[in-house]
mmCIF file of C-alpha atoms in Angstrom:
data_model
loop_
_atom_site.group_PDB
_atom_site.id
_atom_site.type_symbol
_atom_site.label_atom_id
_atom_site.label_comp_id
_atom_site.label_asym_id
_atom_site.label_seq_id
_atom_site.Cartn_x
_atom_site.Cartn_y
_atom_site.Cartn_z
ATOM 1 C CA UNK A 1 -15.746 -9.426 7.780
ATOM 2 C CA UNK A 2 -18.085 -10.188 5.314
ATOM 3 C CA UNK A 3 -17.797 -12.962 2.393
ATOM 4 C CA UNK A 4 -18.337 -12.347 -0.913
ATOM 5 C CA UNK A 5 -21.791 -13.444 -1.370
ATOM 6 C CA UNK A 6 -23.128 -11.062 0.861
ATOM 7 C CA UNK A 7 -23.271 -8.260 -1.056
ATOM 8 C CA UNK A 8 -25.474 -10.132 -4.009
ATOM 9 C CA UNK A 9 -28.292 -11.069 -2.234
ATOM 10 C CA UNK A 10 -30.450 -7.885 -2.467
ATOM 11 C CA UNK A 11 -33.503 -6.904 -3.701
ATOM 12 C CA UNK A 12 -32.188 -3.928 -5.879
ATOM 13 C CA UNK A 13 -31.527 -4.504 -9.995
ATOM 14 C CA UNK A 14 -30.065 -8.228 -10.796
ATOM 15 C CA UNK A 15 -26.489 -8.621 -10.935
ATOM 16 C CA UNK A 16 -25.534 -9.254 -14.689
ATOM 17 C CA UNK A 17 -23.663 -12.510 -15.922
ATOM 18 C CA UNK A 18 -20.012 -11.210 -15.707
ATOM 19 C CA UNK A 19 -18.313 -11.395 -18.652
ATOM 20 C CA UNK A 20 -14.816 -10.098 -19.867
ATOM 21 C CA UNK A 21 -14.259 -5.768 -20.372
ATOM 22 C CA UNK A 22 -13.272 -5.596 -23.452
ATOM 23 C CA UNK A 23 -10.761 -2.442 -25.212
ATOM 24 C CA UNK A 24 -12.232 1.124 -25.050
ATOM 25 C CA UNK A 25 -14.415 0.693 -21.618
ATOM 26 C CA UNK A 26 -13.691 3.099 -19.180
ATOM 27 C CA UNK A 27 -13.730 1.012 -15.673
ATOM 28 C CA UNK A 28 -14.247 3.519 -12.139
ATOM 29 C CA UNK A 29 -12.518 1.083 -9.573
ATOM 30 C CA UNK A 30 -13.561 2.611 -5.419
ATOM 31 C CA UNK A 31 -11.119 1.624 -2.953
ATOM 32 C CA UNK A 32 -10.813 4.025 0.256
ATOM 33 C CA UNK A 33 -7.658 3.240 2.257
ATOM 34 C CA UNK A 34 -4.414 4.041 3.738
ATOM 35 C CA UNK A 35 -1.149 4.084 2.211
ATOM 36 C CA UNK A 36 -0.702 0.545 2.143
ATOM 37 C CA UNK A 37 -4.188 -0.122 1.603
ATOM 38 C CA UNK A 38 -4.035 1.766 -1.670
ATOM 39 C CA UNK A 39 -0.661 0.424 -2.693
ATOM 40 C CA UNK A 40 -2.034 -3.051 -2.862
ATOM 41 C CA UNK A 41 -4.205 -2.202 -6.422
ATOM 42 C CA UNK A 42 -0.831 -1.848 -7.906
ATOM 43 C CA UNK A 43 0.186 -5.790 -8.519
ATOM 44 C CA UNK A 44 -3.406 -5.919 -10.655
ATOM 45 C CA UNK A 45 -3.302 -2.744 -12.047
ATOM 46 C CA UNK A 46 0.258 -3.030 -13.361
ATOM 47 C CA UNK A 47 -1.010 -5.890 -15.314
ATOM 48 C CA UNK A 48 -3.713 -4.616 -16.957
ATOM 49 C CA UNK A 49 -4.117 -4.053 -20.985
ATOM 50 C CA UNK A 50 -3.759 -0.265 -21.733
ATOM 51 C CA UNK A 51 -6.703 -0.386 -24.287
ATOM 52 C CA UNK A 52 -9.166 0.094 -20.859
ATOM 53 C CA UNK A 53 -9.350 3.138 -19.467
ATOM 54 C CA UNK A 54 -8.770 2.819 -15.932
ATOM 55 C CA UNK A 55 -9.864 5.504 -12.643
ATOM 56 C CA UNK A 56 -9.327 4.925 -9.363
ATOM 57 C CA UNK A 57 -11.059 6.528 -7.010
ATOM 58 C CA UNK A 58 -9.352 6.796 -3.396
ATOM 59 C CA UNK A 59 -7.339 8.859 -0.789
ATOM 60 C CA UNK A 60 -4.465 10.151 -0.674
ATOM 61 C CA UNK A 61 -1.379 10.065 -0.469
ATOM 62 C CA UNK A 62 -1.341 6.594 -1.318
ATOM 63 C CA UNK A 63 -3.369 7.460 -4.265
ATOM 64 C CA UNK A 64 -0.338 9.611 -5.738
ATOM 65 C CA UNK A 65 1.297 6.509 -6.700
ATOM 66 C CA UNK A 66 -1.295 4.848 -8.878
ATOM 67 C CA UNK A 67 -1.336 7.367 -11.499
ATOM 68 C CA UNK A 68 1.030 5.843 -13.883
ATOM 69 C CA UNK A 69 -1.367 3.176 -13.944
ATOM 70 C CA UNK A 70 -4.390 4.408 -14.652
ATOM 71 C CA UNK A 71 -6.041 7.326 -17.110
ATOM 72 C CA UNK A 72 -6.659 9.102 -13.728
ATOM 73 C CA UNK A 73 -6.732 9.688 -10.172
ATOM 74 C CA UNK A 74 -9.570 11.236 -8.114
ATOM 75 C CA UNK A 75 -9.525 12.061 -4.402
ATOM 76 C CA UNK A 76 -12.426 10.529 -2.661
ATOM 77 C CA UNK A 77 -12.502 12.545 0.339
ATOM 78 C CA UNK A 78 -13.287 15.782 -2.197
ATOM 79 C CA UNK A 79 -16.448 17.337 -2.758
ATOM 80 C CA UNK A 80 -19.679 15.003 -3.881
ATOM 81 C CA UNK A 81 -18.383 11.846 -3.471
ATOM 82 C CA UNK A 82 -20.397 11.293 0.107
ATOM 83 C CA UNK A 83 -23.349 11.060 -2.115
ATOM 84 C CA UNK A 84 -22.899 7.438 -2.697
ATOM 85 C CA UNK A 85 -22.908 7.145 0.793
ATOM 86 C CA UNK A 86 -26.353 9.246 1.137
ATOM 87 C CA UNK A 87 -29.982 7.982 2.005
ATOM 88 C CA UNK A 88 -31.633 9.679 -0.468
ATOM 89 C CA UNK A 89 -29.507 10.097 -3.692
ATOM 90 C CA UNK A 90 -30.477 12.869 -6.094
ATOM 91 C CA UNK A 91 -29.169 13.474 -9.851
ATOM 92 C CA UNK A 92 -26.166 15.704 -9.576
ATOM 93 C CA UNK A 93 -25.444 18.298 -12.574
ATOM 94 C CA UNK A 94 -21.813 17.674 -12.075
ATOM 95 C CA UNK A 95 -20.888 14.938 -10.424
ATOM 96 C CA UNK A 96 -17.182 14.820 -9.076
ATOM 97 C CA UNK A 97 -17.233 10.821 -10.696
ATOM 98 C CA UNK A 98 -16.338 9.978 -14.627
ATOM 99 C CA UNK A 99 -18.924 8.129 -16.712
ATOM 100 C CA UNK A 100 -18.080 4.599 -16.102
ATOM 101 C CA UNK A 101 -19.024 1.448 -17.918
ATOM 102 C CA UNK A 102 -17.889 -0.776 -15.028
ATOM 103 C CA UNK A 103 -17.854 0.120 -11.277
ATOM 104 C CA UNK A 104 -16.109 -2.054 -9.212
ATOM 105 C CA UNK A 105 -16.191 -1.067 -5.526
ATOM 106 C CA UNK A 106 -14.030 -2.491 -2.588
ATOM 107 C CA UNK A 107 -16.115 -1.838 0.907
ATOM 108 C CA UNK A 108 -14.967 -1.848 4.374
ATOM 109 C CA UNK A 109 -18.039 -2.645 5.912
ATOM 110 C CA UNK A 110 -21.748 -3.953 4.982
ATOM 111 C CA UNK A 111 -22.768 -2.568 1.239
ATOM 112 C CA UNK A 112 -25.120 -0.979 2.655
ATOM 113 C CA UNK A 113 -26.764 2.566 0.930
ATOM 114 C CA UNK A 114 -23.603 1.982 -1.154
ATOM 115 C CA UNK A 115 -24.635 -0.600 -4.200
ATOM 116 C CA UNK A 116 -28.421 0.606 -4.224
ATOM 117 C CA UNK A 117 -26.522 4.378 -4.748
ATOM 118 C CA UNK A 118 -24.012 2.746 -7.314
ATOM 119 C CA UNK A 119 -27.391 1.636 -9.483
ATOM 120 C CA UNK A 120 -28.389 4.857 -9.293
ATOM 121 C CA UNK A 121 -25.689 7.278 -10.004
ATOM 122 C CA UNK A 122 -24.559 4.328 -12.915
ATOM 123 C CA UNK A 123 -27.995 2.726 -14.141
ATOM 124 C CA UNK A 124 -26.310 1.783 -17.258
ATOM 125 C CA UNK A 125 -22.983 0.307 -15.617
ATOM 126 C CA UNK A 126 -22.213 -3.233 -14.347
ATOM 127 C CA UNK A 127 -21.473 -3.164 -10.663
ATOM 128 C CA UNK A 128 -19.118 -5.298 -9.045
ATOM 129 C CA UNK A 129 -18.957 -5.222 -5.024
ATOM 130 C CA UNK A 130 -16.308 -6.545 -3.204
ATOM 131 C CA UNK A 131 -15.203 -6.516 0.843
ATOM 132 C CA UNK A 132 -12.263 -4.344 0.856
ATOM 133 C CA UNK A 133 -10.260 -7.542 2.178
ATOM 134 C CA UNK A 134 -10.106 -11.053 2.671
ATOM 135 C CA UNK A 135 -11.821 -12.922 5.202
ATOM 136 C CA UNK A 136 -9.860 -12.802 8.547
ATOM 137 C CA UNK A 137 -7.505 -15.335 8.924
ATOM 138 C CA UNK A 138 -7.754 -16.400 5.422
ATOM 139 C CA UNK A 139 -4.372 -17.403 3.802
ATOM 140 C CA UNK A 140 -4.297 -14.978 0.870
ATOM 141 C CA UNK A 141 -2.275 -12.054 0.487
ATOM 142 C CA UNK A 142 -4.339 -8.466 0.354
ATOM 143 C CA UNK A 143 -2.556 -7.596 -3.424
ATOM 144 C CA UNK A 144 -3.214 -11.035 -5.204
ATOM 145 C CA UNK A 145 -7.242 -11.158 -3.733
ATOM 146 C CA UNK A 146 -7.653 -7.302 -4.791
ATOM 147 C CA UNK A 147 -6.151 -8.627 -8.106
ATOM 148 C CA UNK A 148 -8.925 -11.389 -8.225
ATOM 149 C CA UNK A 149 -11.364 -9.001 -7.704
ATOM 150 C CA UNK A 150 -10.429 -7.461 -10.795
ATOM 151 C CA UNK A 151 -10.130 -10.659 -12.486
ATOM 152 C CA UNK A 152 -13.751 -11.526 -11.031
ATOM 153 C CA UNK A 153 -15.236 -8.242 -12.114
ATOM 154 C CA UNK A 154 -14.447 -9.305 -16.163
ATOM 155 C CA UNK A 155 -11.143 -7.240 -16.181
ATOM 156 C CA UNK A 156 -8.084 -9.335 -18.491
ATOM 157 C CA UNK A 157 -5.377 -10.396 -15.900
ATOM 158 C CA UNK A 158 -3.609 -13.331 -14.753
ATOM 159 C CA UNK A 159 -3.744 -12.707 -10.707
ATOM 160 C CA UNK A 160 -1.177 -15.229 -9.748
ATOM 161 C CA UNK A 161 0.843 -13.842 -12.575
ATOM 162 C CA UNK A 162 0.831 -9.861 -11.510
ATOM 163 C CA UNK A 163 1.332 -11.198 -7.919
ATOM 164 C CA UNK A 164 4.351 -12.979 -8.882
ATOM 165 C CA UNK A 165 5.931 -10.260 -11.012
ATOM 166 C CA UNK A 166 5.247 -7.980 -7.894
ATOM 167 C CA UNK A 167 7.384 -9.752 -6.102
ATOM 168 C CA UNK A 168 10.387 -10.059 -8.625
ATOM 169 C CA UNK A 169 10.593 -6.640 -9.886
ATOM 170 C CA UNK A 170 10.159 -3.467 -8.130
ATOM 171 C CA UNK A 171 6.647 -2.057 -9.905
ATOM 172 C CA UNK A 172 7.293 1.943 -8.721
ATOM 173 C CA UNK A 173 10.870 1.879 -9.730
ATOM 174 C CA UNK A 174 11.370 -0.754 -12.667
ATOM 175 C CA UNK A 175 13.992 0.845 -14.901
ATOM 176 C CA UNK A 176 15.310 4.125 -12.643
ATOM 177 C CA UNK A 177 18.846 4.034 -12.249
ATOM 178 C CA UNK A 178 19.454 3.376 -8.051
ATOM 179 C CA UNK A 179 20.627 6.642 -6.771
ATOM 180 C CA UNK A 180 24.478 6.438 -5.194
ATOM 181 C CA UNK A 181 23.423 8.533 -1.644
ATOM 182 C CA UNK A 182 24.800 6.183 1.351
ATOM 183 C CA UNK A 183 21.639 6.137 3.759
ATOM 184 C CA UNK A 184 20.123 3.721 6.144
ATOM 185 C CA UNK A 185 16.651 4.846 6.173
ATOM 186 C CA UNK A 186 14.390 3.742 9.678
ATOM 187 C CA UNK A 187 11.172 3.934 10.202
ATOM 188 C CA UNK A 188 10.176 3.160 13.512
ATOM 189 C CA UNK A 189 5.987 4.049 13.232
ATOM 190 C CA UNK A 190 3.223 2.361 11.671
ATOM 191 C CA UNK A 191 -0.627 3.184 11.681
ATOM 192 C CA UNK A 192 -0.985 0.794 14.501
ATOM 193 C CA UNK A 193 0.827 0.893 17.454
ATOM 194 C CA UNK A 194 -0.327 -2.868 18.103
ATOM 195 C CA UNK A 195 2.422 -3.339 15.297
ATOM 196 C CA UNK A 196 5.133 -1.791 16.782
ATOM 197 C CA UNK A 197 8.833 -1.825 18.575
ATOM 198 C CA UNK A 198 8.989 1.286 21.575
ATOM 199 C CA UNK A 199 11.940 3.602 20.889
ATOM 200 C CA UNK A 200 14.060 1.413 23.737
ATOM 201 C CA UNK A 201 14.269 -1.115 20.421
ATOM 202 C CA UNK A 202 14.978 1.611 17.935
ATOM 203 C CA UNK A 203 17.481 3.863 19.626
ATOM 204 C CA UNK A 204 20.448 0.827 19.775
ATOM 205 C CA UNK A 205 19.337 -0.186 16.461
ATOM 206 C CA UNK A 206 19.970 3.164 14.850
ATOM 207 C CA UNK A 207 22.997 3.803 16.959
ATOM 208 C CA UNK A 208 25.072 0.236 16.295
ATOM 209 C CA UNK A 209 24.049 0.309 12.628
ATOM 210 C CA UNK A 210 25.420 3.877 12.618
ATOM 211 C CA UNK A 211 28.417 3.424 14.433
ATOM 212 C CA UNK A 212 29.192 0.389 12.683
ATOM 213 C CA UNK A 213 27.679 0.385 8.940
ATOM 214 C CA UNK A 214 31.366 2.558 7.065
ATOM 215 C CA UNK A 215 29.713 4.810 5.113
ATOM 216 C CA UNK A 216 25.942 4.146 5.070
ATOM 217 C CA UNK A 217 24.552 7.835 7.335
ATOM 218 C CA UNK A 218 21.191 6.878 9.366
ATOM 219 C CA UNK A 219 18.003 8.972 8.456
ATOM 220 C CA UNK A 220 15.090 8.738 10.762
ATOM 221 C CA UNK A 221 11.793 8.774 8.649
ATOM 222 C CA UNK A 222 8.985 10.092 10.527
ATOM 223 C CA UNK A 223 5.414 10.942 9.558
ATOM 224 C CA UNK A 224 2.246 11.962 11.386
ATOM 225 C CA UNK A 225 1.527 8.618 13.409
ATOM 226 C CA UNK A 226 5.193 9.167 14.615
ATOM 227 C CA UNK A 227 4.107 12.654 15.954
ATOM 228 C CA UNK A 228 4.413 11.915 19.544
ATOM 229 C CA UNK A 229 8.578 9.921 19.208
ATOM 230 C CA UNK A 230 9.364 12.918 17.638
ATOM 231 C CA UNK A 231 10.278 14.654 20.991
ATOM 232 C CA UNK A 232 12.065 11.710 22.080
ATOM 233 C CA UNK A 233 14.459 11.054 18.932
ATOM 234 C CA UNK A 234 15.229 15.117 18.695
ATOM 235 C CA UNK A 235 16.391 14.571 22.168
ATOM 236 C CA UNK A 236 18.729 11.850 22.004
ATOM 237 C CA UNK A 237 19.561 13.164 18.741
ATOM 238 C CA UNK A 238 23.320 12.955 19.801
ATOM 239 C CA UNK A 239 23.211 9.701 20.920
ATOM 240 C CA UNK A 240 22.111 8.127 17.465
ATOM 241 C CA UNK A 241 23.083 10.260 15.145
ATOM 242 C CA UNK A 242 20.362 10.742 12.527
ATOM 243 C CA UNK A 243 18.773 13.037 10.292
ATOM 244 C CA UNK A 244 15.351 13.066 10.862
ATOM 245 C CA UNK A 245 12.912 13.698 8.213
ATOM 246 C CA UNK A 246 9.401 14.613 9.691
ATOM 247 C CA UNK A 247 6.457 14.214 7.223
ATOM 248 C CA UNK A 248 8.261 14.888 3.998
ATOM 249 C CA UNK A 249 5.834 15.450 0.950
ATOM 250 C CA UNK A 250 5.928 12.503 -1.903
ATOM 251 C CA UNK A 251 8.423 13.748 -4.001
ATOM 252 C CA UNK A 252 11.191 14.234 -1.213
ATOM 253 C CA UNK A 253 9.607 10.917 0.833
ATOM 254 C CA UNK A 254 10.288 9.382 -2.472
ATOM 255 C CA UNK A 255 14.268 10.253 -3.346
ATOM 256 C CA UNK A 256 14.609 9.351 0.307
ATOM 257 C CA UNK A 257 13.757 6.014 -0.029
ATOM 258 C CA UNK A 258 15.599 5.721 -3.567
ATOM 259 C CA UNK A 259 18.786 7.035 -1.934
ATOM 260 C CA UNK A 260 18.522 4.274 0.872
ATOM 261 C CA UNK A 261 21.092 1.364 1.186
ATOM 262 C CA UNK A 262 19.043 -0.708 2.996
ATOM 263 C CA UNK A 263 15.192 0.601 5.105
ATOM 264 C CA UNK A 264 14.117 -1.115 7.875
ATOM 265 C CA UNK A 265 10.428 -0.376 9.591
ATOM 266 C CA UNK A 266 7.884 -1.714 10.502
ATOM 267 C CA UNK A 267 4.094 -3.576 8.597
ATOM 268 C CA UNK A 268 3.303 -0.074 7.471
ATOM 269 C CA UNK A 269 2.384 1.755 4.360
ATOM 270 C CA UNK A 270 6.157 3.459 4.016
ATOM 271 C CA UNK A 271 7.302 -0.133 4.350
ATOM 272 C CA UNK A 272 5.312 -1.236 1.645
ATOM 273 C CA UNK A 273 6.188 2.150 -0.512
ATOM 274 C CA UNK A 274 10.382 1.202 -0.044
ATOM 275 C CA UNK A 275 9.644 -2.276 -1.087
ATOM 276 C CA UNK A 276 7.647 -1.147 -4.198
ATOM 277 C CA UNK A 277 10.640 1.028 -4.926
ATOM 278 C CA UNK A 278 13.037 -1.638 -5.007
ATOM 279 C CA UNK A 279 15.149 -0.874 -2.030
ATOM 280 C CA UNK A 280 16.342 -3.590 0.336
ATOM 281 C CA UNK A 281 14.154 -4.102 2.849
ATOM 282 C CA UNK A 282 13.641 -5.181 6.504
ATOM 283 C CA UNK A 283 9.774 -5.517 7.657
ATOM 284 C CA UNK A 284 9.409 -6.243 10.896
ATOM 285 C CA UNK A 285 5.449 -7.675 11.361
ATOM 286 C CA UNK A 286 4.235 -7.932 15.039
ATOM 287 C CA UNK A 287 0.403 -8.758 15.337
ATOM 288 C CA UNK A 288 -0.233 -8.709 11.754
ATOM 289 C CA UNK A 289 -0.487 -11.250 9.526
ATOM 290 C CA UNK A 290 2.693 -11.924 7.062
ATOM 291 C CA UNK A 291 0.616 -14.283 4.791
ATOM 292 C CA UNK A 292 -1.747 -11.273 4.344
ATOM 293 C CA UNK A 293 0.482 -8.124 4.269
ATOM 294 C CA UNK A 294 4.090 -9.196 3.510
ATOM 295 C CA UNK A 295 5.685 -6.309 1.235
ATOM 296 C CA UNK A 296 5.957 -6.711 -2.171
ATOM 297 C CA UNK A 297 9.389 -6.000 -4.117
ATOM 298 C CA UNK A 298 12.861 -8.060 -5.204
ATOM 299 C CA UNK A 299 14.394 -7.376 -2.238
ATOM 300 C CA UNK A 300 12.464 -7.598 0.624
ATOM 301 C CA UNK A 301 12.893 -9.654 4.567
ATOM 302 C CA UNK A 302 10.442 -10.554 7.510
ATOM 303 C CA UNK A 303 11.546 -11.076 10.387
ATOM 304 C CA UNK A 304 8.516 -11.581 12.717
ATOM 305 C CA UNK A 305 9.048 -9.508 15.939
ATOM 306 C CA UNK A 306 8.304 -11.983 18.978
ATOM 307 C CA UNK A 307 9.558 -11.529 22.258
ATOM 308 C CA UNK A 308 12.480 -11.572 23.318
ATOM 309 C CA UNK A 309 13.301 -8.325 21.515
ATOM 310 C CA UNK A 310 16.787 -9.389 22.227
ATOM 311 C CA UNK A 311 16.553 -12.235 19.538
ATOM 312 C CA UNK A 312 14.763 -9.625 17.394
ATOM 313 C CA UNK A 313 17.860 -7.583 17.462
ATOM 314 C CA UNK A 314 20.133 -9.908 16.299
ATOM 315 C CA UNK A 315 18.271 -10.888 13.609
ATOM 316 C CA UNK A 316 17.805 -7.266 12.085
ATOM 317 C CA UNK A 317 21.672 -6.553 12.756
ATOM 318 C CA UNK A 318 22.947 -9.704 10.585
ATOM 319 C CA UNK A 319 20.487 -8.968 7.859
ATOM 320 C CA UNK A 320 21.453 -5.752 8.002
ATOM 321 C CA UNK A 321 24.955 -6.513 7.313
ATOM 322 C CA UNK A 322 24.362 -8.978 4.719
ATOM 323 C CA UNK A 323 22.202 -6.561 3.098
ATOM 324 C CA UNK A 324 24.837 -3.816 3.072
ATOM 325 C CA UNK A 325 27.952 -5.964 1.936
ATOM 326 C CA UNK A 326 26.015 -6.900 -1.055
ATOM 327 C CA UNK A 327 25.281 -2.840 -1.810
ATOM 328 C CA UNK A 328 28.747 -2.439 -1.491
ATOM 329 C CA UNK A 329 30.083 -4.900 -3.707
ATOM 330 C CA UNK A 330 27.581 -3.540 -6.617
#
C-alpha cells in the first residue's frame, strides 16, 4: 500500500499550496470501488456545504446511493473514462468527465499514467491524489480517512465530526418513517469468501431464529457472489423456511432492508448498505479488520467470528433476541 507522499514526488507540474474550495467550485472526486467501497464517501460527503458542486465519479451500484449528495453521478466503467488510464492521452471533443476546478482522485495502486493524465485532461484544475485506503494495519477507519482526504484536498468539513454523526444517525434513511413488514433479513455472502461463515453456520441460524423469533418471517438476501449457495438454500428451502431474494435491483434491495426487524451478514457492502439505512444490525467480521471496516449506522453490532463457531452462534442468537424485543416494544 502506498503512503501518501508517494504520489507527490514526480517530475510532472508542481503540486499547488492547498488551500480551502470555496462556494461555486465544481469539485470531480474519482473513487472506483465496490459497494462498500463506494459507500464509505458518504460520512464526508454528507457533511459537505451545498454551495460546492460536487461529482463523483465511480461504479455502480454502490454509486446509486451517493446521488443525494452530490450535483451528479457518473459511471466510470462507461465510455472514455479509460483515457485517464491511457499512455498517450489525446484532447477529446466530448469527454464523458464535467469541467472540474478540483480533482481529487482515490487510487488503488501506484499513480502511475493516472496524475500525469489528470494534468492533462484538467491543466487548469488542482489535483489532489490519494491511495484509495489507509495503510495496512493502520488504526483508522476507511470512512473518516476518505473524509480527511477531502478535508486535505481544501474541501470545508470537520472529519471526526461527519464520522461521528455517521455513526449516530442513519445517513440513507434519516427522517423515513421505518416500514411495519416483520422480516429477519440474512445475508450469508460477502465479496470475499476469506470473510465468511459456510452454509453449515447459516442454515441453524436461519432455522432457530425462524422457528423461534413470533412474528419476524426470515428472507434470505442473495446477490451475485452468493451465486453458487443458491442451489443449496433452494434445496433445503423446507428446512429453513425463507424467502429468498436473488439479486434484487436497488429499489426492491432497498424496501427489503427498510422492512427488516433486525439483518444479520457478514463485512460486506449489503452490510454496510442496512447499517446506513438504519436497521439493526449484526456484522459478523472474520479476517477483516473491525477498526477499518466496522459499519456505520445507530444501530449496529460486531461480533468477531473466531472459532469455535459454536460460541459464534450463541452470540448472534442473544443479540438477536435483544435486538427483536426492543422492535417489539416500539
Amino acid at each position: 500500500m502506498l503512503a501518501r507522499g508517494e504520489f507527490k514526488n514526480r517530475k510532472s507540474r508542481p503540486m499547488r499550496k492547498k488551500s480551502p474550495i470555496g462556494p461555486k467550485k465544481r469539485v470531480l472526486i474519482l473513487r472506483s470501488g465496490a459497494l462498500g467501497d463506494t459507500l464509505m464517501l458518504l460520512p464526508g460527503l454528507a457533511a459537505l456545504p451545498n454551495p460546492v458542486e460536487i461529482f463523483v465519479a465511480g461504479r455502480l451500484p454502490g454509486l446509486e446511493f451517493l446521488k443525494p449528495f452530490t450535483s451528479r453521478c457518473l459511471d466510470y466503467e462507461s465510455s472514455g473514462w479509460h483515457r485517464l488510464f491511457s499512455e498517450n492521452p489525446e484532447p477529446l471533443p466530448r469527454p464523458p468527465w464535467p469541467q472540474a476546478d478540483e480533482v481529487i482522485a482515490f487510487s488503488a495502486g501506484p499513480a502511475g499514467r493516472l496524475q500525469p493524465n489528470l494534468e492533462f485532461y484538467f491543466p487548469h484544475a488542482g489535483i489532489h491524489l490519494f491511495p484509495a485506503f489507509p495503510e495496512q494495519g493502520r488504526d483508522l477507519h476507511v470512512a473518516l480517512y476518505l473524509a480527511q482526504c477531502l478535508a486535505e484536498a481544501g474541501l470545508t468539513l470537520n472529519p471526526q465530526q461527519a464520522f461521528a454523526v455517521a455513526q449516530q444517525k442513519a445517513l440513507l434513511n434519516p427522517d423515513s418513517p421505518q416500514s411495519k413488514t416483520q422480516t429477519l433479513v440474512f445475508h450469508p455472502g460477502s465479496g470475499s469468501g476469506q470473510k465468511n461463515l459456510g452454509a453449515e453456520f447459516w442454515l441453524p441460524l436461519i432455522k432457530t431464529l425462524g422457528r423461534n423469533s413470533g412474528p419476524f418471517k426470515p428472507v434470505l438476501l442473495l446477490g451475485p457472489a452468493e451465486q453458487a449457495m443458491r442451489p443449496y438454500f433452494e434445496k433445503t428451502q423446507t428446512e429453513h423456511g425463507a424467502q429468498i431474494v436473488f439479486c434484487p435491483e436497488n429499489p426492491d434491495l432497498i424496501e427489503t432492508l427498510k422492512g427488516a426487524a433486525l439483518y444479520i451478514g457478514h463485512d460486506s457492502g449489503i452490510t454496510h448498505l442496512a447499517a446506513m439505512l438504519g436497521r439493526p444490525s449484526i456484522a459478523l467480521f472474520r479476517n477483516s479488520s473491525v477498526t477499518q471496516w466496522r459499519p456505520l449506522g445507530p444501530k449496529v453490532t460486531v461480533i468477531e467470528a473466531q472459532e469455535p463457531l459454536d460460541g459464534v452462534m450463541d452470540q448472534v442468537l442473544w443479540m438477536a433476541q435483544s435486538f427483536l424485543s426492543k422492535e417489539n416494544e416500539e
